[in-house]
Every structure is written in structure tokens, then in C-alpha cells.
Tab-separated table of C-alpha atoms in Angstrom:
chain	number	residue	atom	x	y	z
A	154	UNK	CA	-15.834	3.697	-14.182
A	155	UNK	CA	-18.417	2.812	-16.993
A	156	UNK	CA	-16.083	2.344	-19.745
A	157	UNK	CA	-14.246	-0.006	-17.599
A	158	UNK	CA	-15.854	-1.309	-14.430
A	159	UNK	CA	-19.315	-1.017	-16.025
A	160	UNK	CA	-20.189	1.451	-13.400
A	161	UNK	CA	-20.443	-1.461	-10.762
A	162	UNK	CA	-18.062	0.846	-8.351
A	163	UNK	CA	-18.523	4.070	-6.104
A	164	UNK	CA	-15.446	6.371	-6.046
A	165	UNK	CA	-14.701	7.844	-2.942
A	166	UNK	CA	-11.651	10.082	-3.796
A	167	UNK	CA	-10.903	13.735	-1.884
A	168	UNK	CA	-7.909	15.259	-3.600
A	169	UNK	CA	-4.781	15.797	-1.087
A	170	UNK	CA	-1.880	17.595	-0.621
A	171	UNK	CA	0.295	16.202	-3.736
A	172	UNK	CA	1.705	18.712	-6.653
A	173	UNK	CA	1.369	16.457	-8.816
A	174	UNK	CA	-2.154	15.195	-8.557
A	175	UNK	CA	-1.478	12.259	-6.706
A	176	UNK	CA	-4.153	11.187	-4.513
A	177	UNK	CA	-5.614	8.152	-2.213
A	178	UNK	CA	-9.254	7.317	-3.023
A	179	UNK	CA	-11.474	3.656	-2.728
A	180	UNK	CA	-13.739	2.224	-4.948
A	181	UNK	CA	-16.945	0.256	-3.426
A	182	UNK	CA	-18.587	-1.698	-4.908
A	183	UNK	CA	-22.460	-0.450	-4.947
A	184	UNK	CA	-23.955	-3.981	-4.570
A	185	UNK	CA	-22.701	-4.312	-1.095
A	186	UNK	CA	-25.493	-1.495	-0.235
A	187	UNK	CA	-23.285	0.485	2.560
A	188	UNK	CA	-23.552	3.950	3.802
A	189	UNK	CA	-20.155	5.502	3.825
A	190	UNK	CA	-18.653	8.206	5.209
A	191	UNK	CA	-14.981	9.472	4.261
A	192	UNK	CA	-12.467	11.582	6.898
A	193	UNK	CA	-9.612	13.472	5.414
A	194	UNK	CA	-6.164	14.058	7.563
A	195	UNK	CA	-4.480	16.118	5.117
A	196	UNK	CA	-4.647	18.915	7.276
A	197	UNK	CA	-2.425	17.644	9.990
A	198	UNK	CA	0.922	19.796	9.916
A	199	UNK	CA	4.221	19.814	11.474
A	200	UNK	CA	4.009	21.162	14.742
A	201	UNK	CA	7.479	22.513	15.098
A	202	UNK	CA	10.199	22.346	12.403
A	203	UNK	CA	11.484	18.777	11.785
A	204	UNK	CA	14.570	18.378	10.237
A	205	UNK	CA	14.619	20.493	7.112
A	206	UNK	CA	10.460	20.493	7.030
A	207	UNK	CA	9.540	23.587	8.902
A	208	UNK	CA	6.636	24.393	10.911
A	209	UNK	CA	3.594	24.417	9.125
A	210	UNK	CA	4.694	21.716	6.238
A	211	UNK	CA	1.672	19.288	5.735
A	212	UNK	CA	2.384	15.603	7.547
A	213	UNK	CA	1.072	13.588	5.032
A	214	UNK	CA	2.655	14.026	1.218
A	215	UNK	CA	-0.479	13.070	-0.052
A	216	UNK	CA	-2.960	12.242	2.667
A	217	UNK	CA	-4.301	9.244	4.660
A	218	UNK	CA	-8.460	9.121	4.492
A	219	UNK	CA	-10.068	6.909	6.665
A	220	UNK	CA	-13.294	5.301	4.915
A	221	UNK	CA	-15.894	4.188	7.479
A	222	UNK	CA	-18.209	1.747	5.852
A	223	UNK	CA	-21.886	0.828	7.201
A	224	UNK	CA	-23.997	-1.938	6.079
A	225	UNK	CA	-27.512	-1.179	5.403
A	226	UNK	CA	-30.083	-3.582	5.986
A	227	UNK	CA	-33.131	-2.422	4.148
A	228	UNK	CA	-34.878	-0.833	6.950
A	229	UNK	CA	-32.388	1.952	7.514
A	230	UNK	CA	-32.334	0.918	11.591
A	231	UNK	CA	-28.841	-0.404	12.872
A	232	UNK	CA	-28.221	-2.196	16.407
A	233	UNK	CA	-24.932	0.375	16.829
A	234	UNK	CA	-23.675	3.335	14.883
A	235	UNK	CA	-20.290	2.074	15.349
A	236	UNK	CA	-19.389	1.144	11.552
A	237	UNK	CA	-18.900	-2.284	10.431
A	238	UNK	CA	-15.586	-1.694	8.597
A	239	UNK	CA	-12.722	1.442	8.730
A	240	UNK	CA	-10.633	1.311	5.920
A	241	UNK	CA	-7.643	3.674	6.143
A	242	UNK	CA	-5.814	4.286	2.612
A	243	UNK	CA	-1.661	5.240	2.223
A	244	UNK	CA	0.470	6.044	-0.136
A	245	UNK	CA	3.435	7.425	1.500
A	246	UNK	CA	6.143	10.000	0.156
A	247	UNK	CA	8.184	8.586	-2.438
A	248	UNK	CA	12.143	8.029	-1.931
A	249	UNK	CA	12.556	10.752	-4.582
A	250	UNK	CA	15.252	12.643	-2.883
A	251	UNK	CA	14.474	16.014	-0.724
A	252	UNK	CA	17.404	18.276	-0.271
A	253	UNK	CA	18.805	17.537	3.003
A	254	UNK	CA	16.281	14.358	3.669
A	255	UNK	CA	18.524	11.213	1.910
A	256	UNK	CA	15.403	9.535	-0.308
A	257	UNK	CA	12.769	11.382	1.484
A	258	UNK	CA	12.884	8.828	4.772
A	259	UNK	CA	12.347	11.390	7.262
A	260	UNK	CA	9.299	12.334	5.918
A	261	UNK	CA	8.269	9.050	5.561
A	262	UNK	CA	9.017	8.004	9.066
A	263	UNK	CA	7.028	10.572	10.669
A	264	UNK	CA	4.206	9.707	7.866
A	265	UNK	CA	4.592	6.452	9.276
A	266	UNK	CA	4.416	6.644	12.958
A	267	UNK	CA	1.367	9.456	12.269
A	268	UNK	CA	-0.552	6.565	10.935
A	269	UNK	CA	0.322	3.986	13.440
A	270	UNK	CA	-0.852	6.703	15.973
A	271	UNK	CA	-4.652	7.261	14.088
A	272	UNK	CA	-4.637	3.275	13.405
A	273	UNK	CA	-4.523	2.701	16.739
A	274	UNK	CA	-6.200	5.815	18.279
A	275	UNK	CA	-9.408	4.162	15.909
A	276	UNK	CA	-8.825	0.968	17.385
A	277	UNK	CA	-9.259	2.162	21.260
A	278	UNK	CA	-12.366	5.003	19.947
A	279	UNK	CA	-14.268	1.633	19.296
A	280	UNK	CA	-12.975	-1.095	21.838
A	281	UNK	CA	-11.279	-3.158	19.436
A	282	UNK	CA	-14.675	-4.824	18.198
A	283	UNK	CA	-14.619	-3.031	14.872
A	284	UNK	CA	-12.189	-4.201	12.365
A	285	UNK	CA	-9.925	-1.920	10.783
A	286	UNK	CA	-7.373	-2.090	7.951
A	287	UNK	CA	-4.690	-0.129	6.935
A	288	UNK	CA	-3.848	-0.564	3.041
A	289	UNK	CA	-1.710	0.787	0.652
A	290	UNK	CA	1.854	1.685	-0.603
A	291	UNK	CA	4.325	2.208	1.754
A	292	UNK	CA	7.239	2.994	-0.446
A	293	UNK	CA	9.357	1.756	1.274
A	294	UNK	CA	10.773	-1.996	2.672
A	295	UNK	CA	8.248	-3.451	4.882
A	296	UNK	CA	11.264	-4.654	6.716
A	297	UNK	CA	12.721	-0.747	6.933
A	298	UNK	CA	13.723	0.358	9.983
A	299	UNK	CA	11.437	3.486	9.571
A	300	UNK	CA	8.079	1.261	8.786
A	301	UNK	CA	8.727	-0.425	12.367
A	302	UNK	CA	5.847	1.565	14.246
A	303	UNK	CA	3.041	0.176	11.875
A	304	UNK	CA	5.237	-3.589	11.626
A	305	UNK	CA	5.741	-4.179	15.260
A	306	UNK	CA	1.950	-2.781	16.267
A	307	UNK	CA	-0.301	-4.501	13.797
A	308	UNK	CA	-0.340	-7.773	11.443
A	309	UNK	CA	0.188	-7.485	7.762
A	310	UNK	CA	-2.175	-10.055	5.776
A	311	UNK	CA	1.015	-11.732	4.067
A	312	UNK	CA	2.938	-12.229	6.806
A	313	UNK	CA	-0.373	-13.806	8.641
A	314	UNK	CA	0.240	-16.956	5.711
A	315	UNK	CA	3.239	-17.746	7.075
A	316	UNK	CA	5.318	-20.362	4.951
A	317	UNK	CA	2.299	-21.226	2.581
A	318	UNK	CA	3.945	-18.111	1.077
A	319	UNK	CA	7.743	-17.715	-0.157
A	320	UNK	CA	9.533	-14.442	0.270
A	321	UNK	CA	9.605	-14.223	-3.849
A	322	UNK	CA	5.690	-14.478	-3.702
A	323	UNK	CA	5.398	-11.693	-1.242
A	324	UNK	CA	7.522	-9.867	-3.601
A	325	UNK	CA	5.246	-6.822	-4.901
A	326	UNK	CA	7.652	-3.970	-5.992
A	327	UNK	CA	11.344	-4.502	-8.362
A	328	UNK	CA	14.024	-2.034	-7.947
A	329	UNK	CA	16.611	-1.912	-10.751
A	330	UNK	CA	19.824	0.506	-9.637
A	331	UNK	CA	22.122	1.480	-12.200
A	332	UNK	CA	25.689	0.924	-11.157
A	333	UNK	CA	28.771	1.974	-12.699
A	334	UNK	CA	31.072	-0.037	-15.304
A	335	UNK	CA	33.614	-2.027	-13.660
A	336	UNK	CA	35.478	-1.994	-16.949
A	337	UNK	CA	37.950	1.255	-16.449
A	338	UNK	CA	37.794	1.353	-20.537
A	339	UNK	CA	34.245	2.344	-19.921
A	340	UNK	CA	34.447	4.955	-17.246
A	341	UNK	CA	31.672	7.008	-16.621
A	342	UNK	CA	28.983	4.981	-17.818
A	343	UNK	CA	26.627	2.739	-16.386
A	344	UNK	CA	24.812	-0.620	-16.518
A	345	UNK	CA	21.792	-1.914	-14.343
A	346	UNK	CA	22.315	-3.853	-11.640
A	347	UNK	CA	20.926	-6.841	-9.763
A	348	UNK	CA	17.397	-6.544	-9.198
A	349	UNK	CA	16.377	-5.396	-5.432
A	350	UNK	CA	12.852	-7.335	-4.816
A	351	UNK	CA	10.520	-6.632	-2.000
A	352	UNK	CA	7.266	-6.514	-0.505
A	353	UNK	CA	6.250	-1.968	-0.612
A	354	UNK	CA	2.550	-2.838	-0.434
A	355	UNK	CA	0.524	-3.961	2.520
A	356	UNK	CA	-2.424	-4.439	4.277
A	357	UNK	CA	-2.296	-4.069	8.485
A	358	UNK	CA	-4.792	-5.381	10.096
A	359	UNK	CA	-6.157	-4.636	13.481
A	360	UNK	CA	-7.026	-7.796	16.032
A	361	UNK	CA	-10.612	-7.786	15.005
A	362	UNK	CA	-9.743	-7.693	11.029
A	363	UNK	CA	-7.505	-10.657	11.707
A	364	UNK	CA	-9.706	-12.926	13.129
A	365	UNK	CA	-11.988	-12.550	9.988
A	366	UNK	CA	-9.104	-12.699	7.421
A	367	UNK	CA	-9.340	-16.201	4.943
A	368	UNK	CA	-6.674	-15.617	2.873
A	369	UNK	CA	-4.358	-13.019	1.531
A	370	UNK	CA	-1.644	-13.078	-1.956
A	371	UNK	CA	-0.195	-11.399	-4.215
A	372	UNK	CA	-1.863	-10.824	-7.523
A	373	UNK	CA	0.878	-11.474	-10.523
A	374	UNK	CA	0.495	-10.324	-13.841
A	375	UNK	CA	-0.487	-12.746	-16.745
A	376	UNK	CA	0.751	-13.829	-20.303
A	377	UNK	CA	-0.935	-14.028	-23.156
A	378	UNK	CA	-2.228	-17.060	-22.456
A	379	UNK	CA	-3.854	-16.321	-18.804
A	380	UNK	CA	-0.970	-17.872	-17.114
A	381	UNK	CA	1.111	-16.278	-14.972
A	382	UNK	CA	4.136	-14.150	-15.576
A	383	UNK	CA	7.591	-15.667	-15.765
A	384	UNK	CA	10.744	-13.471	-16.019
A	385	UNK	CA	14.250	-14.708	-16.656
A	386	UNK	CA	16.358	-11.740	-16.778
A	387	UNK	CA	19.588	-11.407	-18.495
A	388	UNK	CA	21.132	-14.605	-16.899
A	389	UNK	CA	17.991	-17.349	-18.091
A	390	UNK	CA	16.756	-18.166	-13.972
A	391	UNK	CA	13.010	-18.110	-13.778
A	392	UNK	CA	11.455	-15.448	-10.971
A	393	UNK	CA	7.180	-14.752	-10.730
A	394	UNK	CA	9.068	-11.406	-10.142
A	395	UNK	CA	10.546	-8.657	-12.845
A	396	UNK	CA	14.499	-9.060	-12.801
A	397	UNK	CA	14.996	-6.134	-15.181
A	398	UNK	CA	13.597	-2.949	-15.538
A	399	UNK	CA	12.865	-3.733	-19.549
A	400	UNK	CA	10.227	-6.707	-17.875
A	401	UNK	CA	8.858	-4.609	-15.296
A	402	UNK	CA	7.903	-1.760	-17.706
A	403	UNK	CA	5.804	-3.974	-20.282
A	404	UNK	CA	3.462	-4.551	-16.677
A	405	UNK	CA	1.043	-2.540	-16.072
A	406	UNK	CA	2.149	-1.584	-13.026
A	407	UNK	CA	5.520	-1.363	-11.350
A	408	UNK	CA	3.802	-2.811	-8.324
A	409	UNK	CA	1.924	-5.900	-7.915
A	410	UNK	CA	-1.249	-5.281	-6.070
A	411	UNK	CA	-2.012	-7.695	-2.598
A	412	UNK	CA	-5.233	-8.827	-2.492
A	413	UNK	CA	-7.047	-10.459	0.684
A	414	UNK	CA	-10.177	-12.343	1.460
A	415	UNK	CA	-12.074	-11.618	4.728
A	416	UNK	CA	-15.178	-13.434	6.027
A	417	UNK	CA	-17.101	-10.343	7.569
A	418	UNK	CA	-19.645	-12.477	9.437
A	419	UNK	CA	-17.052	-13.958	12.023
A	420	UNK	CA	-16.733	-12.268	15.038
């Protein structure tokens, strides 16, 4: 954080269930001055055996902490101890297959509805005047069948922009499947195929974060010359949008982060 955000940010990170050292954490900024406190749910477990995840296998991959954020005001007294902000932070099980569980999905769809349930559980604990956002990467379609219990019970800050946003600049992940030669000379081999684009990422927003929300986007990766990232692909048409795999891997990222502007002082 000093070499690189000149130690301008807290990091709030608890390490989760992940083998591989993949974890959820937030950075806050310290110049906000607010108190925070972090809750873990890694510890929630299957109750029963699901599928081919017995009894006992952790719910979340990785885990899904809640940050609640207070503001201070100098005089450490507050009107209510309800926070001003809950910020809940995914990153759900990849689609890197599980034997017996096609690309992971079931896992993924019970990650899913889990979160929906504490997302809205949070909601009710405080009356629906606190806001609270949900943000993170889904891995998966936002559009999926098994995202529906967070899509059809809260608002995603892209969506809220309706058509001042294209579907290509609500684009924030690039999948590139190979498929196999059609050319029976070269059987057995294979070639990448058209590029899959879609919005992964999100923020969900509860009633009271959506009244305060100004603006939300896409951030896209720049050239050289500060501008923004144009990709052409193999056939020459123009995307803001990686249309192979060669493009998306000079980013610095394979996902394209969405970034949202709230104005905290409307109620």
C-alpha cells in the first residue's frame, strides 16, 4: 500500500476458505475518518450433503465479509449505532470444473442464494434505512439462471443507467473457447473461437443505496496515450471489449472493474 497507494488506504482483509490463497478484502480510504468493523461468514457449512458436496463442506469457496462502515464526527458521539454503510464483498467459485458439478454451478448457486439470503436478512436487521451494497465477482453471467436470487431481489448499478449504457459497455469479463478445426485435414486440433462477452462483475444495491447512487460504468483499460482501449480482433471490427484472448492478456486484468458514484448525504 505505500509503494503504490502511498499508504492513503486501510486494508481490511480476513483470509477465507480458498487453497489457493484467494481471498475477499476492502481497502478504505483513511481520509474518510470511519470506524469499521468487519464480519466473516466463512464458517457457514452445508447442512446436509448437497449434490456431490457433503455435509460439513464450507458454503462459501472463499468467503463473503460484510464491512460495516461508521462515520466519525470528531466527537466520538453518534445519533444511532446503526452504521452508515454495509458493504458485503464476493467472489464466487470459479467455473473450474468439480467432478460431478458441470463448471462448478451448483456450488455457485447455493453461494448465490446464501448471499441473497444475508443481503436481505441485513436489509430487514436495520429497516431498510441503511444502505447496503453487494460488490464483487460473480463468475458467472449476470443473466445466468443460477445468479437469479440476487438479479430478481436487488438492483445492479449498471442496469440502474438504463440505455445511457450499451450492452458492449457493460461488458466487464471476455471468454475465448477453443473449438475444434472444421478442416477434417486438421483433426484433433483446435483454434479459438468467437469471443463470449459479458457483464461477471456487479454491484447490488439495496433500496436505500439506490436512491443515493449518481452514476455507475465500467472502467476500460487505456493506451499509451491515455485513451481508451480499442480491440479489433482477427477480423479488423472495433469493440471497447477484448475479442481475443492474445488482447485480453496484455490487460491487466481479465476483468474490467465497475465503478459507481454515490451521494451519501441523500436520504
Amino acid at each position: 500500500m505505500r509503494e503504490y497507494l502511498a499508504d492513503k488506504y486501510d486494508v481490511i482483509l480476513e483470509k477465507g476458505n480458498d487453497e489457493r490463497g484467494i481471498n475477499v478484502g476492502f481497502l478504505v480510504k483513511k481520509s474518510l475518518n470511519v470506524k469499521f468493523e468487519l464480519k466473516s461468514h466463512k464458517h457457514l457449512k452445508y447442512g446436509k450433503d448437497h449434490g456431490v458436496y457433503p455435509a460439513g463442506t464450507p458454503i462459501f469457496a472463499r468467503d463473503l465479509p460484510v464491512l460495516y462502515l461508521r462515520q466519525q464526527d470528531g466527537s466520538n458521539s453518534r445519533a444511532s449505532e446503526d452504521p452508515d454503510l454495509v458493504v458485503l464483498g464476493m467472489h464466487l467459485k470459479s467455473k473450474r470444473p468439480t467432478e460431478g458439478d458441470f463448471e462448478s454451478t451448483s456450488r455457485r448457486e447455493v453461494e448465490i442464494q446464501t448471499a441473497a439470503k444475508i443481503l436481505q436478512q441485513t436489509e430487514e436487521h436495520y429497516g431498510g434505512k441503511v444502505p447496503v451494497l453487494l460488490a464483487g465477482d460473480l463468475n458467472t453471467y449476470i443473466e445466468s439462471k443460477e445468479a437469479s436470487a440476487l438479479r430478481n431481489s436487488f438492483d445492479d448499478s449498471l442496469s440502474l443507467m438504463g440505455d445511457r449504457l450499451s450492452f458492449g459497455q457493460k461488458v466487464t469479463h471476455t471468454f475465448h473457447p477453443l473449438v475444434p478445426a472444421y478442416n477434417p485435414s486438421m483433426a484433433g486440433r483446435k483454434f479459438e473461437g468467437e469471443v463470449q462477452p459479458h457483464q461477471v462483475d456487479v454491484q447490488y444495491l439495496n433500496s436505500a443505496m439506490t436512491r443515493r447512487l449518481l452514476k455507475s460504468y465500467v472502467y476500460h483499460y487505456k493506451d499509451h496515450n491515455g485513451e481508451i482501449k480499442v480491440y479489433y480482433g482477427r477480423r479488423g471490427d472495433p469493440a471497447i471489449y477484448p475479442k481475443t484472448f492474445q488482447e485480453r492478456k496484455k490487460n491487466p486484468s481479465d476483468h474490467m472493474p465497475v465503478v459507481a458514484e454515490y451521494d451519501m448525504t441523500r436520504k
